[in-house]
Each structure stands twice: as structure tokens, then as C-alpha cells.
Short mmCIF file of C-alpha atoms and ligand atoms in Angstrom, two decimals:
data_model
loop_
_atom_site.label_atom_id
_atom_site.label_comp_id
_atom_site.label_asym_id
_atom_site.label_seq_id
_atom_site.Cartn_x
_atom_site.Cartn_y
_atom_site.Cartn_z
CA MET X 17 -11.34 -10.39 -35.31
CA ALA X 18 -7.66 -11.00 -36.11
CA ALA X 19 -6.86 -14.38 -37.71
CA ALA X 20 -5.75 -16.95 -35.11
CA ASP X 21 -1.98 -17.04 -35.13
CA LEU X 22 -1.39 -18.29 -31.58
CA ARG X 23 -2.72 -21.38 -29.89
CA THR X 24 -2.30 -22.46 -26.28
CA GLN X 25 -4.08 -24.43 -23.56
CA VAL X 26 -4.50 -21.54 -21.10
CA ALA X 27 -4.51 -17.85 -22.11
CA ILE X 28 -3.58 -15.75 -19.06
CA ILE X 29 -4.40 -12.03 -19.07
CA GLY X 30 -2.07 -10.12 -16.71
CA ALA X 31 1.56 -10.72 -15.70
CA GLY X 32 1.16 -9.67 -12.04
CA PRO X 33 1.84 -12.21 -9.29
CA ALA X 34 -1.42 -14.12 -9.98
CA GLY X 35 -0.82 -14.53 -13.72
CA MET X 36 2.89 -15.31 -13.49
CA LEU X 37 2.52 -17.81 -10.66
CA LEU X 38 -0.33 -19.52 -12.52
CA SER X 39 1.81 -19.93 -15.65
CA HIS X 40 4.62 -21.31 -13.44
CA LEU X 41 2.38 -23.88 -11.67
CA LEU X 42 0.71 -24.97 -14.92
CA ALA X 43 4.08 -25.46 -16.61
CA ALA X 44 5.21 -27.66 -13.69
CA ASP X 45 2.30 -29.98 -14.58
CA GLY X 46 2.91 -29.88 -18.31
CA VAL X 47 0.17 -27.40 -19.25
CA GLU X 48 1.06 -24.65 -21.73
CA SER X 49 0.06 -21.03 -21.36
CA ILE X 50 0.56 -17.66 -23.03
CA VAL X 51 0.62 -14.53 -20.84
CA LEU X 52 -0.57 -11.12 -22.12
CA GLU X 53 0.44 -7.97 -20.24
CA THR X 54 -0.42 -4.38 -20.97
CA ARG X 55 2.67 -2.91 -19.24
CA SER X 56 6.38 -3.36 -19.99
CA GLN X 57 8.48 -6.02 -18.26
CA SER X 58 10.54 -3.38 -16.43
CA TYR X 59 7.40 -1.60 -15.18
CA VAL X 60 5.88 -4.84 -13.87
CA ALA X 61 9.18 -5.81 -12.20
CA SER X 62 9.56 -2.53 -10.32
CA ARG X 63 6.04 -1.68 -9.06
CA ILE X 64 6.05 -1.02 -5.31
CA ARG X 65 3.22 -2.83 -3.59
CA ALA X 66 2.63 -5.30 -0.77
CA GLY X 67 5.31 -6.45 1.67
CA ILE X 68 4.13 -9.35 3.85
CA LEU X 69 3.94 -13.02 2.88
CA GLU X 70 1.86 -15.48 4.88
CA GLN X 71 3.31 -18.82 5.88
CA SER X 72 1.23 -20.66 3.26
CA THR X 73 2.44 -18.28 0.52
CA VAL X 74 6.05 -18.90 1.55
CA ASP X 75 5.43 -22.68 1.67
CA LEU X 76 3.91 -22.66 -1.82
CA LEU X 77 6.70 -20.54 -3.31
CA ARG X 78 9.27 -22.87 -1.75
CA GLU X 79 7.49 -26.01 -3.03
CA CYS X 80 7.42 -24.69 -6.59
CA GLY X 81 11.10 -23.74 -6.65
CA LEU X 82 10.77 -20.01 -5.98
CA GLY X 83 11.96 -19.96 -2.36
CA GLU X 84 15.73 -19.68 -2.75
CA ARG X 85 16.22 -15.87 -2.76
CA LEU X 86 13.23 -15.44 -0.48
CA HIS X 87 14.95 -17.48 2.21
CA ARG X 88 18.29 -15.80 1.65
CA GLU X 89 17.08 -12.20 1.58
CA GLY X 90 13.62 -12.31 3.22
CA ASP X 91 13.11 -11.80 6.91
CA GLU X 92 10.97 -14.11 9.05
CA HIS X 93 8.86 -12.26 11.65
CA ARG X 94 7.35 -13.93 14.70
CA GLY X 95 4.55 -11.36 14.95
CA ILE X 96 3.61 -7.68 15.00
CA TYR X 97 3.34 -4.78 17.45
CA LEU X 98 -0.04 -3.18 18.09
CA GLN X 99 0.00 0.19 19.80
CA TRP X 100 -1.99 3.21 20.90
CA PRO X 101 -0.64 6.27 22.76
CA ASP X 102 1.67 5.20 25.62
CA GLU X 103 1.16 1.47 25.04
CA ARG X 104 2.90 -0.94 22.68
CA HIS X 105 2.20 -4.68 22.76
CA HIS X 106 3.86 -7.50 20.86
CA LEU X 107 1.74 -10.35 19.52
CA ASP X 108 3.94 -13.41 19.04
CA PHE X 109 2.21 -15.48 16.33
CA VAL X 110 4.65 -18.37 16.72
CA ASP X 111 3.81 -18.73 20.43
CA LEU X 112 0.12 -18.16 19.80
CA ILE X 113 -0.54 -20.37 16.79
CA GLY X 114 2.79 -21.83 15.65
CA ARG X 115 2.97 -19.85 12.40
CA SER X 116 5.01 -16.85 11.25
CA VAL X 117 5.06 -14.32 8.39
CA TRP X 118 7.84 -13.16 6.06
CA VAL X 119 8.87 -9.68 5.01
CA TYR X 120 9.72 -10.01 1.31
CA GLY X 121 8.31 -7.36 -1.01
CA GLN X 122 5.89 -8.13 -3.80
CA THR X 123 8.45 -6.44 -6.07
CA GLU X 124 10.93 -9.21 -5.21
CA VAL X 125 8.34 -11.99 -5.66
CA GLN X 126 7.52 -10.50 -9.05
CA LYS X 127 11.20 -10.38 -10.09
CA ASP X 128 11.68 -14.03 -9.05
CA LEU X 129 8.62 -15.04 -11.08
CA ILE X 130 9.80 -13.13 -14.16
CA ASP X 131 13.28 -14.68 -13.90
CA ALA X 132 11.86 -18.19 -13.52
CA ARG X 133 9.41 -17.83 -16.41
CA ASN X 134 12.02 -16.23 -18.68
CA ALA X 135 14.47 -19.06 -17.89
CA ALA X 136 11.77 -21.59 -18.83
CA GLY X 137 11.08 -19.83 -22.16
CA GLN X 138 7.53 -18.80 -21.20
CA GLU X 139 5.74 -16.90 -23.97
CA ILE X 140 4.81 -13.49 -22.50
CA HIS X 141 3.59 -10.60 -24.65
CA TYR X 142 4.30 -7.28 -22.88
CA ASP X 143 3.04 -3.83 -23.94
CA VAL X 144 -0.13 -5.22 -25.50
CA THR X 145 -3.23 -3.06 -26.04
CA ASP X 146 -6.91 -3.66 -26.94
CA THR X 147 -7.11 -6.96 -25.01
CA SER X 148 -10.53 -8.45 -25.72
CA LEU X 149 -12.11 -11.79 -24.69
CA HIS X 150 -14.27 -13.84 -27.09
CA ASP X 151 -16.50 -16.94 -26.97
CA ILE X 152 -15.93 -17.63 -23.27
CA GLU X 153 -19.31 -19.43 -23.12
CA THR X 154 -17.99 -22.00 -25.63
CA ASN X 155 -15.25 -24.66 -25.44
CA SER X 156 -13.09 -22.57 -27.81
CA PRO X 157 -12.53 -19.18 -26.19
CA ALA X 158 -10.09 -16.66 -27.68
CA VAL X 159 -8.33 -13.44 -26.73
CA THR X 160 -7.46 -10.75 -29.27
CA PHE X 161 -4.94 -7.98 -28.69
CA THR X 162 -2.62 -5.57 -30.47
CA ASP X 163 1.02 -6.49 -29.95
CA VAL X 164 3.98 -4.23 -29.18
CA ASP X 165 4.57 -3.71 -32.93
CA GLY X 166 0.96 -2.62 -33.50
CA ARG X 167 -0.08 -5.92 -35.13
CA PRO X 168 -3.55 -7.38 -34.41
CA ARG X 169 -3.11 -10.85 -32.87
CA ARG X 170 -5.39 -13.62 -31.65
CA VAL X 171 -4.74 -16.48 -29.28
CA ASP X 172 -7.09 -19.49 -29.29
CA ALA X 173 -7.20 -21.44 -26.02
CA ASP X 174 -9.07 -24.08 -24.03
CA ILE X 175 -9.33 -21.75 -21.03
CA VAL X 176 -8.97 -17.99 -20.41
CA VAL X 177 -7.89 -16.77 -16.96
CA GLY X 178 -8.39 -13.13 -15.98
CA CYS X 179 -5.46 -12.17 -13.74
CA ASP X 180 -5.69 -8.57 -14.90
CA GLY X 181 -6.15 -6.81 -11.57
CA SER X 182 -8.79 -4.33 -10.52
CA PHE X 183 -8.87 -2.35 -13.80
CA GLY X 184 -8.61 -5.20 -16.33
CA PRO X 185 -11.32 -6.17 -18.85
CA SER X 186 -11.90 -9.80 -17.73
CA ARG X 187 -14.28 -9.33 -14.83
CA GLU X 188 -16.62 -7.23 -17.00
CA ARG X 189 -17.11 -10.24 -19.26
CA VAL X 190 -19.19 -12.03 -16.64
CA PRO X 191 -22.70 -10.94 -17.72
CA PRO X 192 -24.66 -8.64 -15.37
CA HIS X 193 -27.43 -11.21 -14.85
CA VAL X 194 -24.87 -13.74 -13.53
CA ARG X 195 -22.55 -11.55 -11.56
CA ARG X 196 -22.84 -9.74 -8.27
CA ASP X 197 -20.53 -6.96 -7.06
CA TRP X 198 -20.01 -6.52 -3.31
CA ASN X 199 -18.49 -3.17 -2.36
CA ARG X 200 -17.35 -1.21 0.67
CA VAL X 201 -15.57 2.13 0.40
CA TYR X 202 -13.73 3.82 3.26
CA PRO X 203 -13.54 7.55 4.04
CA TYR X 204 -9.72 7.58 4.10
CA SER X 205 -6.64 6.54 2.08
CA TRP X 206 -3.09 5.43 2.88
CA PHE X 207 -0.14 7.69 2.16
CA GLY X 208 2.77 5.32 1.39
CA VAL X 209 6.38 6.33 1.95
CA LEU X 210 9.58 4.47 1.05
CA ALA X 211 12.75 5.70 2.79
CA ASP X 212 16.43 4.78 2.59
CA ILE X 213 16.82 4.26 6.30
CA ALA X 214 17.23 1.22 8.54
CA PRO X 215 13.92 0.26 10.19
CA SER X 216 13.48 1.66 13.72
CA THR X 217 11.78 -1.58 14.75
CA ASP X 218 12.46 -5.32 14.47
CA GLU X 219 8.84 -6.15 13.50
CA LEU X 220 5.92 -4.16 12.01
CA ILE X 221 4.18 -1.56 14.20
CA TYR X 222 0.45 -0.95 13.63
CA ALA X 223 -0.41 2.26 15.51
CA TRP X 224 -3.81 3.62 16.49
CA HIS X 225 -3.61 7.39 17.09
CA GLY X 226 -6.09 10.25 17.52
CA ASP X 227 -4.50 11.94 14.46
CA GLY X 228 -4.98 8.79 12.39
CA PHE X 229 -3.47 5.35 11.81
CA ALA X 230 0.25 4.81 11.06
CA LEU X 231 2.19 1.69 10.06
CA HIS X 232 5.94 1.14 10.28
CA SER X 233 6.90 -1.62 7.85
CA MET X 234 10.16 -2.41 6.07
CA ARG X 235 11.68 -3.86 2.93
CA SER X 236 15.24 -4.68 4.04
CA ALA X 237 17.91 -3.82 6.62
CA THR X 238 18.37 -0.46 4.89
CA VAL X 239 14.91 0.37 3.51
CA SER X 240 11.83 1.27 5.57
CA ARG X 241 8.21 1.46 4.42
CA PHE X 242 5.64 3.65 6.21
CA TYR X 243 1.96 4.40 5.79
CA LEU X 244 -0.18 7.24 7.20
CA GLN X 245 -3.97 7.47 7.21
CA VAL X 246 -4.91 10.57 5.15
CA PRO X 247 -8.23 11.97 3.87
CA ASN X 248 -9.45 10.75 0.46
CA GLY X 249 -8.33 13.07 -2.30
CA THR X 250 -4.85 13.65 -0.80
CA ALA X 251 -2.12 13.88 -3.48
CA PRO X 252 1.48 12.64 -2.92
CA ASP X 253 2.83 16.18 -3.34
CA ASP X 254 0.48 17.56 -0.67
CA TRP X 255 2.84 16.34 2.08
CA SER X 256 6.41 17.64 2.44
CA ASP X 257 9.08 15.29 3.78
CA ASP X 258 9.18 17.26 7.06
CA ARG X 259 5.44 16.94 7.52
CA ILE X 260 5.62 13.19 6.87
CA TRP X 261 8.37 12.61 9.44
CA GLU X 262 6.57 14.78 11.99
CA ALA X 263 3.31 12.87 11.58
CA LEU X 264 5.10 9.50 11.74
CA ALA X 265 7.00 10.54 14.90
CA THR X 266 3.77 11.63 16.60
CA ARG X 267 1.62 8.70 15.56
CA LEU X 268 4.28 6.02 16.08
CA GLY X 269 5.21 7.42 19.52
CA HIS X 270 8.75 8.81 19.07
CA GLY X 271 10.18 9.45 22.54
CA GLN X 272 7.72 7.18 24.35
CA ASN X 273 9.27 4.54 26.61
CA GLY X 274 12.67 5.23 25.06
CA TRP X 275 11.63 4.38 21.46
CA GLU X 276 12.98 6.57 18.68
CA LEU X 277 12.08 6.91 15.02
CA THR X 278 15.12 7.42 12.80
CA THR X 279 14.50 9.55 9.73
CA GLY X 280 16.24 9.48 6.34
CA PRO X 281 15.86 10.28 2.64
CA ILE X 282 12.39 9.59 1.23
CA THR X 283 12.59 7.89 -2.18
CA ASP X 284 8.91 7.36 -3.04
CA LYS X 285 5.50 8.78 -2.07
CA SER X 286 2.14 7.38 -3.23
CA VAL X 287 -1.50 7.45 -2.16
CA LEU X 288 -3.53 4.24 -2.01
CA PRO X 289 -7.34 4.44 -1.79
CA MET X 290 -8.97 1.85 0.49
CA ARG X 291 -11.65 -0.44 -0.81
CA SER X 292 -13.25 -3.82 -0.18
CA PHE X 293 -14.63 -5.44 -3.31
CA VAL X 294 -15.69 -8.97 -4.22
CA GLN X 295 -17.15 -10.10 -7.54
CA THR X 296 -19.06 -13.36 -7.53
CA PRO X 297 -18.85 -15.91 -9.08
CA MET X 298 -15.14 -16.24 -9.93
CA ARG X 299 -15.88 -18.35 -12.99
CA TYR X 300 -18.12 -17.96 -16.03
CA GLY X 301 -18.00 -20.62 -18.76
CA ARG X 302 -14.37 -21.00 -19.83
CA LEU X 303 -13.31 -17.77 -18.06
CA PHE X 304 -11.80 -18.00 -14.55
CA LEU X 305 -10.86 -14.97 -12.41
CA ALA X 306 -7.98 -14.88 -9.90
CA GLY X 307 -6.44 -12.25 -7.61
CA ASP X 308 -7.38 -8.56 -7.74
CA ALA X 309 -9.47 -9.21 -10.87
CA ALA X 310 -12.05 -10.78 -8.54
CA HIS X 311 -11.45 -9.08 -5.18
CA ILE X 312 -9.77 -6.10 -3.52
CA VAL X 313 -9.07 -5.76 0.21
CA PRO X 314 -7.83 -2.71 2.13
CA PRO X 315 -4.13 -3.30 2.89
CA THR X 316 -4.44 -3.23 6.71
CA GLY X 317 -4.53 -7.02 6.94
CA ALA X 318 -1.66 -7.47 4.41
CA LYS X 319 -3.84 -9.91 2.44
CA GLY X 320 -3.97 -8.72 -1.22
CA LEU X 321 -0.97 -10.59 -2.58
CA ASN X 322 -1.55 -13.63 -0.35
CA LEU X 323 -5.12 -13.99 -1.59
CA ALA X 324 -3.95 -13.83 -5.20
CA VAL X 325 -1.48 -16.65 -4.46
CA ALA X 326 -4.15 -18.72 -2.66
CA ASP X 327 -6.55 -18.39 -5.65
CA VAL X 328 -3.88 -19.60 -8.03
CA ALA X 329 -2.92 -22.49 -5.73
CA LEU X 330 -6.52 -23.74 -6.07
CA LEU X 331 -6.93 -22.90 -9.73
CA ALA X 332 -3.77 -24.49 -11.14
CA PRO X 333 -4.64 -28.13 -10.22
CA ALA X 334 -8.25 -27.54 -11.32
CA LEU X 335 -7.11 -26.40 -14.78
CA VAL X 336 -4.59 -29.24 -15.07
CA ASP X 337 -7.38 -31.78 -14.47
CA LEU X 338 -9.69 -29.99 -16.88
CA VAL X 339 -7.22 -29.58 -19.72
CA ARG X 340 -5.34 -32.87 -19.41
CA LYS X 341 -8.05 -35.29 -18.24
CA ASP X 342 -11.28 -33.49 -19.14
CA ASP X 343 -12.08 -33.85 -15.41
CA HIS X 344 -14.20 -30.85 -14.42
CA ARG X 345 -14.70 -31.56 -10.72
CA LEU X 346 -12.10 -29.19 -9.23
CA ALA X 347 -12.86 -26.52 -11.84
CA ASN X 348 -16.57 -26.69 -11.01
CA GLY X 349 -15.76 -26.16 -7.31
CA TYR X 350 -13.17 -23.40 -7.85
CA SER X 351 -15.37 -20.34 -7.36
CA ASP X 352 -17.15 -21.56 -4.20
CA THR X 353 -13.93 -22.87 -2.67
CA ALA X 354 -11.87 -19.77 -3.42
CA LEU X 355 -14.64 -17.47 -2.17
CA ARG X 356 -14.56 -19.03 1.31
CA ARG X 357 -11.03 -17.78 1.80
CA VAL X 358 -11.79 -14.51 -0.01
CA TRP X 359 -14.63 -13.70 2.40
CA ARG X 360 -12.57 -14.71 5.44
CA CYS X 361 -9.79 -12.32 4.35
CA THR X 362 -12.33 -9.66 3.37
CA HIS X 363 -13.75 -9.78 6.88
CA PHE X 364 -10.32 -9.76 8.55
CA SER X 365 -9.09 -6.83 6.41
CA TRP X 366 -12.27 -4.85 7.15
CA TRP X 367 -11.97 -5.66 10.88
CA MET X 368 -8.31 -4.59 11.16
CA THR X 369 -9.14 -1.43 9.19
CA ALA X 370 -12.13 -0.58 11.39
CA MET X 371 -10.13 -1.21 14.59
CA LEU X 372 -7.15 0.96 13.67
CA HIS X 373 -8.33 3.97 11.64
CA ARG X 374 -9.41 7.26 13.16
CA SER X 375 -13.15 7.71 13.09
CA GLU X 376 -15.05 10.99 13.53
CA ASP X 377 -17.32 9.34 16.09
CA PRO X 378 -16.03 9.32 19.73
CA PHE X 379 -18.17 6.23 20.44
CA ASP X 380 -16.25 4.33 17.71
CA GLU X 381 -12.99 5.49 19.30
CA GLN X 382 -13.92 3.85 22.62
CA LEU X 383 -14.90 0.63 20.82
CA GLN X 384 -11.57 0.60 18.95
CA LEU X 385 -9.53 1.04 22.14
CA SER X 386 -11.55 -1.64 23.90
CA GLN X 387 -10.95 -4.02 20.98
CA LEU X 388 -7.21 -3.24 20.98
CA ARG X 389 -6.98 -3.90 24.74
CA TRP X 390 -8.80 -7.20 24.26
CA VAL X 391 -6.63 -8.55 21.42
CA THR X 392 -3.46 -7.59 23.33
CA SER X 393 -4.52 -8.97 26.73
CA SER X 394 -6.64 -12.06 25.99
CA ALA X 395 -4.94 -15.17 24.62
CA ALA X 396 -8.11 -16.01 22.70
CA GLY X 397 -8.35 -12.52 21.18
CA ALA X 398 -4.66 -12.51 20.26
CA ALA X 399 -4.85 -16.01 18.75
CA GLY X 400 -7.78 -14.98 16.54
CA LEU X 401 -5.85 -12.04 15.13
CA ALA X 402 -2.69 -14.15 14.75
CA GLU X 403 -4.48 -16.97 12.94
CA ASN X 404 -5.98 -14.57 10.40
CA TYR X 405 -2.87 -12.42 9.95
CA ALA X 406 -0.43 -15.31 9.54
CA GLY X 407 -3.04 -16.97 7.31
CA LEU X 408 -4.91 -20.22 7.53
CA PRO X 409 -3.32 -23.12 5.63
CA ILE X 410 -4.85 -23.14 2.14
CA GLY X 411 -6.57 -26.51 2.76
CA LEU X 412 -8.40 -25.21 5.86
CA THR X 413 -10.58 -22.81 3.88
CA ARG X 414 -11.70 -25.47 1.40
CA SER X 415 -15.40 -26.25 1.35
CA SER X 416 -15.12 -29.42 3.44
CA SER X 417 -14.06 -27.42 6.54
CA ALA X 418 -15.39 -24.45 8.43
CA GLY X 419 -14.57 -21.32 6.48
P1 LIG D 527 -1.93 -7.11 -10.24
O1 LIG D 527 -0.68 -7.16 -9.50
O2 LIG D 527 -2.67 -5.81 -10.28
O3 LIG D 527 -1.63 -7.60 -11.73
C1 LIG D 527 -2.57 -7.45 -12.76
C2 LIG D 527 -1.82 -7.31 -14.06
O4 LIG D 527 -2.74 -7.25 -15.14
C3 LIG D 527 -2.29 -6.26 -16.05
N1 LIG D 527 -3.41 -5.83 -16.89
C4 LIG D 527 -3.58 -6.25 -18.18
N2 LIG D 527 -2.88 -7.09 -18.94
C5 LIG D 527 -3.31 -7.31 -20.23
N3 LIG D 527 -4.42 -6.69 -20.75
C6 LIG D 527 -5.14 -5.83 -20.01
N4 LIG D 527 -6.22 -5.23 -20.53
C7 LIG D 527 -4.75 -5.58 -18.66
N5 LIG D 527 -5.22 -4.82 -17.63
C8 LIG D 527 -4.40 -4.97 -16.59
C9 LIG D 527 -1.73 -5.17 -15.14
O5 LIG D 527 -0.84 -4.29 -15.82
C10 LIG D 527 -1.03 -6.00 -14.09
O6 LIG D 527 0.32 -6.28 -14.42
O7 LIG D 527 -2.97 -8.19 -9.70
P2 LIG D 527 -2.71 -9.69 -9.07
O8 LIG D 527 -1.73 -10.44 -9.92
O9 LIG D 527 -4.04 -10.23 -8.83
O10 LIG D 527 -1.95 -9.41 -7.68
C11 LIG D 527 -2.64 -8.80 -6.62
C12 LIG D 527 -1.69 -7.89 -5.84
O11 LIG D 527 -0.89 -7.14 -6.73
C13 LIG D 527 -2.47 -6.92 -4.95
O12 LIG D 527 -3.49 -7.61 -4.22
C14 LIG D 527 -1.64 -6.17 -3.91
O13 LIG D 527 -0.50 -5.58 -4.44
C15 LIG D 527 -2.55 -5.07 -3.29
N6 LIG D 527 -1.77 -3.96 -2.77
C16 LIG D 527 -1.24 -4.06 -1.55
N7 LIG D 527 -1.54 -5.15 -0.80
C17 LIG D 527 -1.04 -5.26 0.41
O14 LIG D 527 -1.32 -6.25 1.07
N8 LIG D 527 -0.19 -4.29 0.92
C18 LIG D 527 0.15 -3.18 0.20
O15 LIG D 527 0.91 -2.35 0.65
C19 LIG D 527 -0.38 -3.03 -1.07
N9 LIG D 527 -0.07 -1.96 -1.81
C20 LIG D 527 -1.53 -2.80 -3.53
C21 LIG D 527 -0.65 -1.82 -3.04
C22 LIG D 527 -2.16 -2.59 -4.77
C23 LIG D 527 -1.95 -1.43 -5.50
N10 LIG D 527 -2.69 -1.24 -6.71
C24 LIG D 527 -3.24 -2.37 -7.42
C25 LIG D 527 -3.33 -0.02 -7.00
C26 LIG D 527 -0.38 -0.68 -3.78
C27 LIG D 527 -1.01 -0.47 -5.01
C28 LIG D 527 -0.67 0.79 -5.78
C1 LIG D 528 3.92 -3.19 3.38
O1 LIG D 528 5.05 -3.39 3.88
O2 LIG D 528 3.77 -2.69 2.26
C2 LIG D 528 2.71 -3.54 4.16
C3 LIG D 528 2.85 -4.28 5.32
C4 LIG D 528 1.73 -4.59 6.07
C5 LIG D 528 0.49 -4.16 5.64
C6 LIG D 528 0.35 -3.44 4.46
C7 LIG D 528 1.48 -3.12 3.72
O3 LIG D 528 -0.62 -4.46 6.38
#
């Protein structure tokens, strides 16, 4: 092992939203951290991913000083449209449950976090390789890595937090006899498209269609984001621009009830496999897991980023108490408390996915349409969807309440 040359209170693996927000919240309470990231700063700052922030995510970002650009450039949405051929219904979350959501891309959240941490002088090592965790069962864990100049380095810490996403090494360090993996795979993927064109809708449209699901989302007044359900194994180059616009026009209902889809230059195509995954527990010894390192949801419920933020909102005060006061109570409850929200969002994401994606079975199709009619015509059905989509306040999924 490399000789220890770095020392910190919390070693954070991964500079995605979970890792960067954790370092930000810890610093606000006087706890030091070092962040290790395998990619470059410019790569991390430009990745295209999620687009919807729950009310509680927005509230947290505002409270910790990261809400300024979000409020200037983000767009508050009262709800979403749900549709199937010839019918489009608006669910107004504000009327239903008094909460809204914000359209502000994960790319922008990530840039704000990088700017804030850089301004505060946060130690972040980008372009690292060979990240390896050591002695996590003891009170003196360490992380070794090779730095950007090829030098072997080692950071000694009180705590190690794995914020290293679905492919990182941290989750594997929970031994097989302790850990349990919960998995669900889906027989389809999402084809993601970014286009330089003003959105053809004021709020997101989730569309059920016999050809497959489609989603019309957006990033700004001039940039639209779309997704199409495609078979697993589809490659981004398999679909020409013309084929994409044709499929979107059909599935989103171009020409129905006077609605038109405006097309424009496509600037990015990607394919996103769908998966539900939870690893329990989210803590082992001095190692804590947060965000995609512990759980993956299919994107239909727009929960991935919001769950990562909710984990970190619970974890930061727990680590502050542990490191500063040797008070282990919140840290000991972290995994159980976080998992209540994780399973709620896992269920909601699975449910939205199952309701909206084309199935081979005609019986399923009738169940989906019946479900869609119910959530768009019953106040109780609509409120249930709204409450989950806009997100429960973080405190309401703690262990003292129903979760
Ligand atoms: P992230 O964002 O994946 O960050 C993890 C970071 O860890 C780094 N890393 C390592 N660093 C050091 N050493 C190692 N050995 C490392 N291994 C990995 C990675 O480079 C990375 O920077 O996880 P985090 O912070 O938990 O945040 C979670 C969210 O990013 C995620 O839930 C969402 O983006 C999921 N997701 C989407 N969610 C939605 O709700 N809507 C979407 O449209 C949507 N699109 C997406 C997505 C996730 C994607 N990935 C992960 C494949 C599109 C993609 C392509
Ligand atoms: C997005 O804009 O990327 C987005 C929006 C809503 C979703 C998933 C992705 O459910």
C-alpha cells in the first residue's frame, strides 16, 4: 500500500451529485473531506443525465446556498401530462398536493456544485485510477489510488463514503455474507435525444402508445429532451434523425386535437438500459454508500438524482455527529432510514414504468389503460401519483413515520 500522504475526516469516492453535495454539506458544518474522481472535471461537468428536481431537492439546494442560478434559469412546473392515443390529461400537482417540481438539468446542478466546491478550495483529485478501499471494518479506514501524474497515493480517514455510482468499487466492499442485492431488469431501454428546438409543450408529456412509450421533456426554452422506448440492444446509430422524429410524432400524438411537434437539429443520441437495483445495507463498518452506488431506478419516475440528494441529506448530519461528537446514533440509523425512501421510490419508479411501457401481453395493455384512466379521473389516484412524483418531504420517509 502507498505510504499515507493525505489525511482527512471523510474520504468521498465519486464527484457526481452525491459526492459533491456531501462534501458541500459537510464543509458547511466544519467537517473536512477529500473527493476522488476517476473522470476529468470537464467530463463530470458535461454529462447529460436527469432533468427533474423534486421540491425537497430544490429546498435543500436553496438552503445550502446552491439555489441562485437554479431559481434564475430553472423552470417551475405545476405538474405533468399523461396521455394515450386521442387523450391527454394534465395532473396539477400544486392543486392536488401543494407541491411542484423544477426542470433544471443534472448537468447544471453538477456545474453549480463544482463551482461552489472550487470556490471553497475543496480538495478534489480528478482522473484517478486504481481506487481501492482498506480497513473499513476498523476505525482507521483508508483509500489508495493512483493520481493524475501516475503516483501511488493514500488517504487516511475517519469515514469512507462510496458515492461512486453503479460501476464503482465501493459497494463490492460490503462482504457477501452481509449484503443482499435486489434486482429487476426490464425488457426495453430508453433512446434519449437532445435537440436544439423550443419545447412543443409547457410541461412534460408521458405518452403511452401501442408502438411504445415516449416522453417529451426539456432543458431550456431552446433545448428539448425526448425519450423513446426501444428494444434492449438498440445502438444510438441504429436510428436516423428522420426515424426518431417520425416515431416521436406518432407516439406523442402530432396532429391530435391541434397539437403539433416541432422538429429541429438533434445534438445527442444515447441509449439507457432500464434497471431497478437496491443493495442492502447501505453501511458496513466505516463505509457508507449513497446514491447510485446503493440503488438504481428506471428513469420513468425521475427519481435517480433526487434519491441521491435525499441520501446525502440524511448522511451529512449523521457523519457530522459521528466525526465531531463521537455520537453514533444518526449514523447507526442511516441505512434503515435511507432505505425507506429508497424502497418507496423503487416502487414508484417500477409502477410508472409498468404503467407506461408497451408490453407484449394484450391483457397487460388493458390493465395499463385502466390504470391511466384511473389516475387521470380520480382525485385519489391523481394525488397518489402527484405525491410520489413531486416527492415526499425528506422527513416524512424517516423511520418514525409511515414509509
Ligand atoms: P453518479 O452521477 O454516477 O456519480 C458517480 C461518480 O463516481 C465516479 N466513479 C469513481 N470515482 C473514483 N474512483 C472510482 N473507482 C470510481 N468509479 C466511479 C464516476 O465517474 C461518477 O462521477 O452517481 P450519484 O452521484 O449517485 O448520482 C446519481 C445520478 O447521477 C443518477 O441517479 C441519475 O443520473 C440517473 N439517470 C437518470 N435519472 C433520471 O431520473 N433521469 C434521467 O434521464 C437519467 N438519465 C441517468 C441517466 C444515469 C445514467 N448513467 C449512470 C448510466 C442517464 C445515464 C447515462
Ligand atoms: C429528463 O428530462 O431527462 C427526464 C425527465 C423526466 C423523466 C426522466 C428523464 O422521468
